[in-house]
Short mmCIF file of C-alpha atoms in Angstrom, two decimals:
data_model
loop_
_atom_site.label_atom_id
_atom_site.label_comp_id
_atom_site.label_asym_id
_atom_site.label_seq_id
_atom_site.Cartn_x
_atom_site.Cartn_y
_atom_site.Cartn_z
CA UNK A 1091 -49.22 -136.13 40.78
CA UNK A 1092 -51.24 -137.14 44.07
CA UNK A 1093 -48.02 -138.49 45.79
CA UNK A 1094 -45.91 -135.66 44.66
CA UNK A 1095 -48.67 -133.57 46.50
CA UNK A 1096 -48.60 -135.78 49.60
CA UNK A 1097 -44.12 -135.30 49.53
CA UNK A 1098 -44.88 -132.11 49.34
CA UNK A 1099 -47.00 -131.95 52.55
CA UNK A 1100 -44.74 -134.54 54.09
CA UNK A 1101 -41.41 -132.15 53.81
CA UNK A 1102 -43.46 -129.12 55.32
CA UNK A 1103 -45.06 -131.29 58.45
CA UNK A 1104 -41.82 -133.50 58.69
CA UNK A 1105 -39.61 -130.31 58.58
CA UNK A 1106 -41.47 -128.35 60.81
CA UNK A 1107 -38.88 -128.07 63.53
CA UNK A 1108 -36.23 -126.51 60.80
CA UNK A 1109 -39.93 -124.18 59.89
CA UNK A 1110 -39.87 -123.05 64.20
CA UNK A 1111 -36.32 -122.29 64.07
CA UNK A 1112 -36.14 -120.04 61.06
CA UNK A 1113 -39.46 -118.50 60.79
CA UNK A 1114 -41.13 -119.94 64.50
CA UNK A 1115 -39.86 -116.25 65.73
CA UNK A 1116 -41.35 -114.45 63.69
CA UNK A 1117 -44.72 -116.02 64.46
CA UNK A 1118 -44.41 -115.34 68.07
CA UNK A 1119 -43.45 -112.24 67.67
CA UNK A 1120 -46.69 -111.72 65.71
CA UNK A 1121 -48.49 -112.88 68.69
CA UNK A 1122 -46.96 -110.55 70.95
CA UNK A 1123 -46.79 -107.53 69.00
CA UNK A 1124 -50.89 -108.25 68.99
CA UNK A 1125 -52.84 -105.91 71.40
CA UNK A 1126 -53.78 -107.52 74.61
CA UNK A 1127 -57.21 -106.19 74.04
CA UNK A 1128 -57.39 -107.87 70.22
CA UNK A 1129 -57.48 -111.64 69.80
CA UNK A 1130 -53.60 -113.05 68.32
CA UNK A 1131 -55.56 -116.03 65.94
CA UNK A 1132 -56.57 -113.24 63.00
CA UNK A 1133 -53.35 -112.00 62.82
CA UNK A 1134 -51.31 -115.44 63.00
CA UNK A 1135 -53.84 -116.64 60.64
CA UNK A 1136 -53.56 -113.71 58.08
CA UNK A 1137 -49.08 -113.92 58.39
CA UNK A 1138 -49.18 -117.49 57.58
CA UNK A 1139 -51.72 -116.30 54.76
CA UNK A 1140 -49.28 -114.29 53.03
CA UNK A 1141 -46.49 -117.33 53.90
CA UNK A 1142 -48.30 -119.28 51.90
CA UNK A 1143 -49.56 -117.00 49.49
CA UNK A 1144 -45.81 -116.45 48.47
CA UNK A 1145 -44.71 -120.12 48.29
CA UNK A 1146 -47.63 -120.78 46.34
CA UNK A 1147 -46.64 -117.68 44.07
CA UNK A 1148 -42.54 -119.12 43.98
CA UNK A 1149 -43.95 -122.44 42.67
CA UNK A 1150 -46.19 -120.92 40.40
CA UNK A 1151 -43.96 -118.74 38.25
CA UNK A 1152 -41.06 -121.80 39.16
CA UNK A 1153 -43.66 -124.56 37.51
CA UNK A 1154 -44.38 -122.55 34.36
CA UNK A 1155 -41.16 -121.01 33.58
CA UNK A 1156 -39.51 -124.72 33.79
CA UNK A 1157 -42.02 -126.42 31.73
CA UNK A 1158 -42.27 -123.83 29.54
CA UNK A 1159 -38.14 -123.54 28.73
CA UNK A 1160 -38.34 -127.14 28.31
CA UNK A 1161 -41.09 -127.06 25.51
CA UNK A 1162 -39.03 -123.92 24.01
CA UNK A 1163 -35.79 -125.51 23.63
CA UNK A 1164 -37.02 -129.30 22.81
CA UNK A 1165 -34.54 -130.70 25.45
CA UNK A 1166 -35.35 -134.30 25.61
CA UNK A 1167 -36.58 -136.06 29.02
CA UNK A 1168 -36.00 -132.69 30.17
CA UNK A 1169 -38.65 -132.95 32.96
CA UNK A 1170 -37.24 -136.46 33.52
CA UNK A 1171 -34.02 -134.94 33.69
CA UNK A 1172 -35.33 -132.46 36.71
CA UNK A 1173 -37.56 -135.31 38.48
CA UNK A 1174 -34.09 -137.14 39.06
CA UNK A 1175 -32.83 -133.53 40.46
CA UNK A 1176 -36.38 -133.01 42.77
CA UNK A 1177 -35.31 -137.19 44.51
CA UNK A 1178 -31.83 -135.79 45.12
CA UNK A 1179 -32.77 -133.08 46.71
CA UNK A 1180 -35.38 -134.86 49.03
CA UNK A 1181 -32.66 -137.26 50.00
CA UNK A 1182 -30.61 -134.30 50.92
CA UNK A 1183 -33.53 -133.05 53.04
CA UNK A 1184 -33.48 -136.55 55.24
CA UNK A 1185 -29.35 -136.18 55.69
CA UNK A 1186 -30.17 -132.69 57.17
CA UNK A 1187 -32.94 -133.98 59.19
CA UNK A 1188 -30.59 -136.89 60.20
CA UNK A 1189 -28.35 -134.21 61.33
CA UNK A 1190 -25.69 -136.25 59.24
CA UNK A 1191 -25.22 -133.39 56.55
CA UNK A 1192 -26.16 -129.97 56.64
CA UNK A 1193 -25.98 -129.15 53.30
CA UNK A 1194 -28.88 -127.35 53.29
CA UNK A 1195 -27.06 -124.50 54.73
CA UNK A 1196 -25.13 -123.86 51.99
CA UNK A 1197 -28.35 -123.93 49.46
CA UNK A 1198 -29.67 -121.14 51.52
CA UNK A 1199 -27.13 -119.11 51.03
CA UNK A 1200 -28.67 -118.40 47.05
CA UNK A 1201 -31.77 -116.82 48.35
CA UNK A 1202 -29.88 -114.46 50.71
CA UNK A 1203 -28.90 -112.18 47.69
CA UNK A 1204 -32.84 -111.51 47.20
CA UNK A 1205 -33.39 -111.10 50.58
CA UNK A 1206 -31.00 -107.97 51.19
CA UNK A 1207 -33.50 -106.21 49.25
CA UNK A 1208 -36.46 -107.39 50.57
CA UNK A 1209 -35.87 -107.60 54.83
CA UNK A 1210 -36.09 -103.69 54.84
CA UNK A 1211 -39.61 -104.20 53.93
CA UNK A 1212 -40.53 -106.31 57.16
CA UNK A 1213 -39.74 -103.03 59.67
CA UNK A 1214 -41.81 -100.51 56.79
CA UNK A 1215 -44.66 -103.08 57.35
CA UNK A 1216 -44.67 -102.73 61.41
CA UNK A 1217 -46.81 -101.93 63.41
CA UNK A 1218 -49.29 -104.37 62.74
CA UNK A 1219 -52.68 -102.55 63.16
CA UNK A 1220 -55.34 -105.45 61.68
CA UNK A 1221 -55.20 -109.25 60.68
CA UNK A 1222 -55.35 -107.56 56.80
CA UNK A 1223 -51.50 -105.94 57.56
CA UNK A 1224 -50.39 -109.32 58.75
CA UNK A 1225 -51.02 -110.60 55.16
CA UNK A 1226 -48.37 -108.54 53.54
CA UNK A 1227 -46.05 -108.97 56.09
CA UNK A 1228 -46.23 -112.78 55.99
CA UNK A 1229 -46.11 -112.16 51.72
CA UNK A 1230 -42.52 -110.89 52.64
CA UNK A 1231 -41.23 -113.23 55.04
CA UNK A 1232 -42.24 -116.09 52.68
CA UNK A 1233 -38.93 -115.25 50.80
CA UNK A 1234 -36.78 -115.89 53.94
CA UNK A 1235 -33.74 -118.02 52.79
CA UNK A 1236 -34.70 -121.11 53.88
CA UNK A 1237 -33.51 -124.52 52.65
CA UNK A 1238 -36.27 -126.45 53.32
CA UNK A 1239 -38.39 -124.60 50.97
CA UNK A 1240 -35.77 -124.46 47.95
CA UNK A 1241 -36.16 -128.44 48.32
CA UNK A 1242 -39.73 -128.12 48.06
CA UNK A 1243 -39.45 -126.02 44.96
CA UNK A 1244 -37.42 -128.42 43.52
CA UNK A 1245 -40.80 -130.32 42.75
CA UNK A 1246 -42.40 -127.28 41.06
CA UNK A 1247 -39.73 -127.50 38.66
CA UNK A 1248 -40.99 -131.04 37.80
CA UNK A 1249 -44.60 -130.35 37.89
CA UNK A 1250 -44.86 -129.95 34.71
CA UNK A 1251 -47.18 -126.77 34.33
CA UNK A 1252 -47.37 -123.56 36.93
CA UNK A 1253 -50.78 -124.36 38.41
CA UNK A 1254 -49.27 -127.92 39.36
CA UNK A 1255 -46.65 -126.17 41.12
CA UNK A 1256 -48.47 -123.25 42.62
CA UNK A 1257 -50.27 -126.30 43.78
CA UNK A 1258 -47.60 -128.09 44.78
CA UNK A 1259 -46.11 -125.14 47.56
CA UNK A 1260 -49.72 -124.98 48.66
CA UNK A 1261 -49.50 -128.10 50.49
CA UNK A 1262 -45.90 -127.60 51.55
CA UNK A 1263 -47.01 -124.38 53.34
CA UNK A 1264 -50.24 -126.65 54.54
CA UNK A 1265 -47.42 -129.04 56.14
CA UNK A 1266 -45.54 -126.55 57.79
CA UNK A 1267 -49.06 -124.80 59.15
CA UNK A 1268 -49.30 -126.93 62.34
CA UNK A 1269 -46.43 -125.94 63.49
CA UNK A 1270 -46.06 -122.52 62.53
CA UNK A 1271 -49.47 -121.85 64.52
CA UNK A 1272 -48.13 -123.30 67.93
CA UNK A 1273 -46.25 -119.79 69.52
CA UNK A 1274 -44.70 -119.32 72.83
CA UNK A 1275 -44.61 -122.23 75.42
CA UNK A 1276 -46.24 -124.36 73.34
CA UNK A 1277 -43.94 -123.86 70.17
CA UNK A 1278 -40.75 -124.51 72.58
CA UNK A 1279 -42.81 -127.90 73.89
CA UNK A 1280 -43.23 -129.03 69.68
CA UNK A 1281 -39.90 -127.65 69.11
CA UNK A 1282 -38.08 -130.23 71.17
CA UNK A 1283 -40.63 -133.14 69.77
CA UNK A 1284 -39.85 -132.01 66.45
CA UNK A 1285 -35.69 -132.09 67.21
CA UNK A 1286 -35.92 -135.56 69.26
CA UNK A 1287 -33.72 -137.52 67.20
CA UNK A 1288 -35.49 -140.84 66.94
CA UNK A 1289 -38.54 -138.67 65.35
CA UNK A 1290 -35.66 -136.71 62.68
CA UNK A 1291 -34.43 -139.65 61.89
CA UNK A 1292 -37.93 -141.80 61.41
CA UNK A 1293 -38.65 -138.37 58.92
CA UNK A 1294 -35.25 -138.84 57.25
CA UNK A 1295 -36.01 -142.50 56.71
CA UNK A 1296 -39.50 -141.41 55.00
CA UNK A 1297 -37.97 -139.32 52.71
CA UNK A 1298 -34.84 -141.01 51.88
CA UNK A 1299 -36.93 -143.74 50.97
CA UNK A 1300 -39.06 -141.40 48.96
CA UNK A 1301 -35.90 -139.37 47.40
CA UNK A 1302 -34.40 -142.75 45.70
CA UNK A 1303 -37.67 -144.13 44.72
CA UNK A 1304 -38.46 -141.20 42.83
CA UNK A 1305 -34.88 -140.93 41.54
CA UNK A 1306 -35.04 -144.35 40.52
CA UNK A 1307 -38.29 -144.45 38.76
CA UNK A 1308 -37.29 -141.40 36.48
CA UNK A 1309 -34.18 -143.18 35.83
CA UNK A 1310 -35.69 -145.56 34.23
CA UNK A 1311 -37.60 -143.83 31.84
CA UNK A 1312 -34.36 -142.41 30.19
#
């Protein structure tokens, strides 16, 4: 499971520029919203918290419930079956870095349902008064739509148990960290690094690579 734990890093630090435009707002406007008189690190530090806290959850109830329908209904090479699924959908992660397919877009469109009922949260949760509020607040925002992550869930399902893929988001959410730490000036600086194209498509390559290799080995255990 070690190199499904280092993908899993690699897709949150390799997609980090997707991470700053879809959630790299919200961060900053964590910072700001900080009093001038309070330090901004506790409470980026405690919204990233609950980020994590909630992909971590995602993977965890995504890890067990898969494993566990599997063992219910017998199905045969039925993680096999899903490991095949997880490659495919890394491979579609380095077409959208590529910039050659964005089919990611329309994969985000399933979590938007879920979020209509919880964005009205975010605003009940504001002001932020302490680094502790920032937790729940970041616990909520962790359910953004976001392509990216769906992809990364895509290895819970395979994990084979629901601590492996608690486990598993963990270190996505530890890739995108970097990143998601970086606000203002700064985050516009690694925002254009991150979008250079040679750099997307050097990611892409990693992945693709990854994506058919993992595909491939799977394959052959049918």
């Amino acid at each position: 499971m070690s190199g499904d734990f280092l993908a899993a890093l690699l897709i949150g630090l390799l997609g980090a520029g997707h991470c700053l435009g879809m959630c790299g707002g919200i961060g900053a406007a964590v910072s700001m919203a900080t009093p001038d008189y309070k330090s901004k690190w506790p409470f980026l530090f405690g919204y990233n918290l609950g980020r994590l806290a909630s992909y971590a959850f995602a993977g965890f109830i995504l890890g067990g419930a898969f494993s566990s329908a599997i063992d219910i209904a017998n199905i045969k090479h039925g993680l096999v079956w899903l490991r095949i699924v997880a490659g495919i959908m890394l491979v579609l992660v380095a077409l959208y870095l590529a910039r050659i397919w964005n089919g990611l877009a329309y994969i985000e469109r399933i979590g938007k349902y879920l979020w209509r009922f919880l964005s009205p949260l975010t605003t009940k949760l504001l002001p932020l008064k302490s680094p502790l509020s920032a937790v729940p607040f970041g616990m909520v925002w962790g359910w953004l739509p976001c392509g990216l992550v769906y992809s990364a869930l895509s290895w819970s399902a395979v994990s084979g148990s629901a601590f492996q893929g608690g486990l598993l988001m963990l270190f996505f959410g530890l890739g995108t960290l970097p990143a998601m730490l970086v606000v203002g000036g700064a985050a516009e600086t690694m925002k254009t690094y991150l979008n250079n194209m040679m750099f997307r498509r050097f990611s892409a390559l990693i992945m693709l690579v990854y994506g058919i290799v993992t595909a491939f080995n799977a394959a052959k255990l049918l």
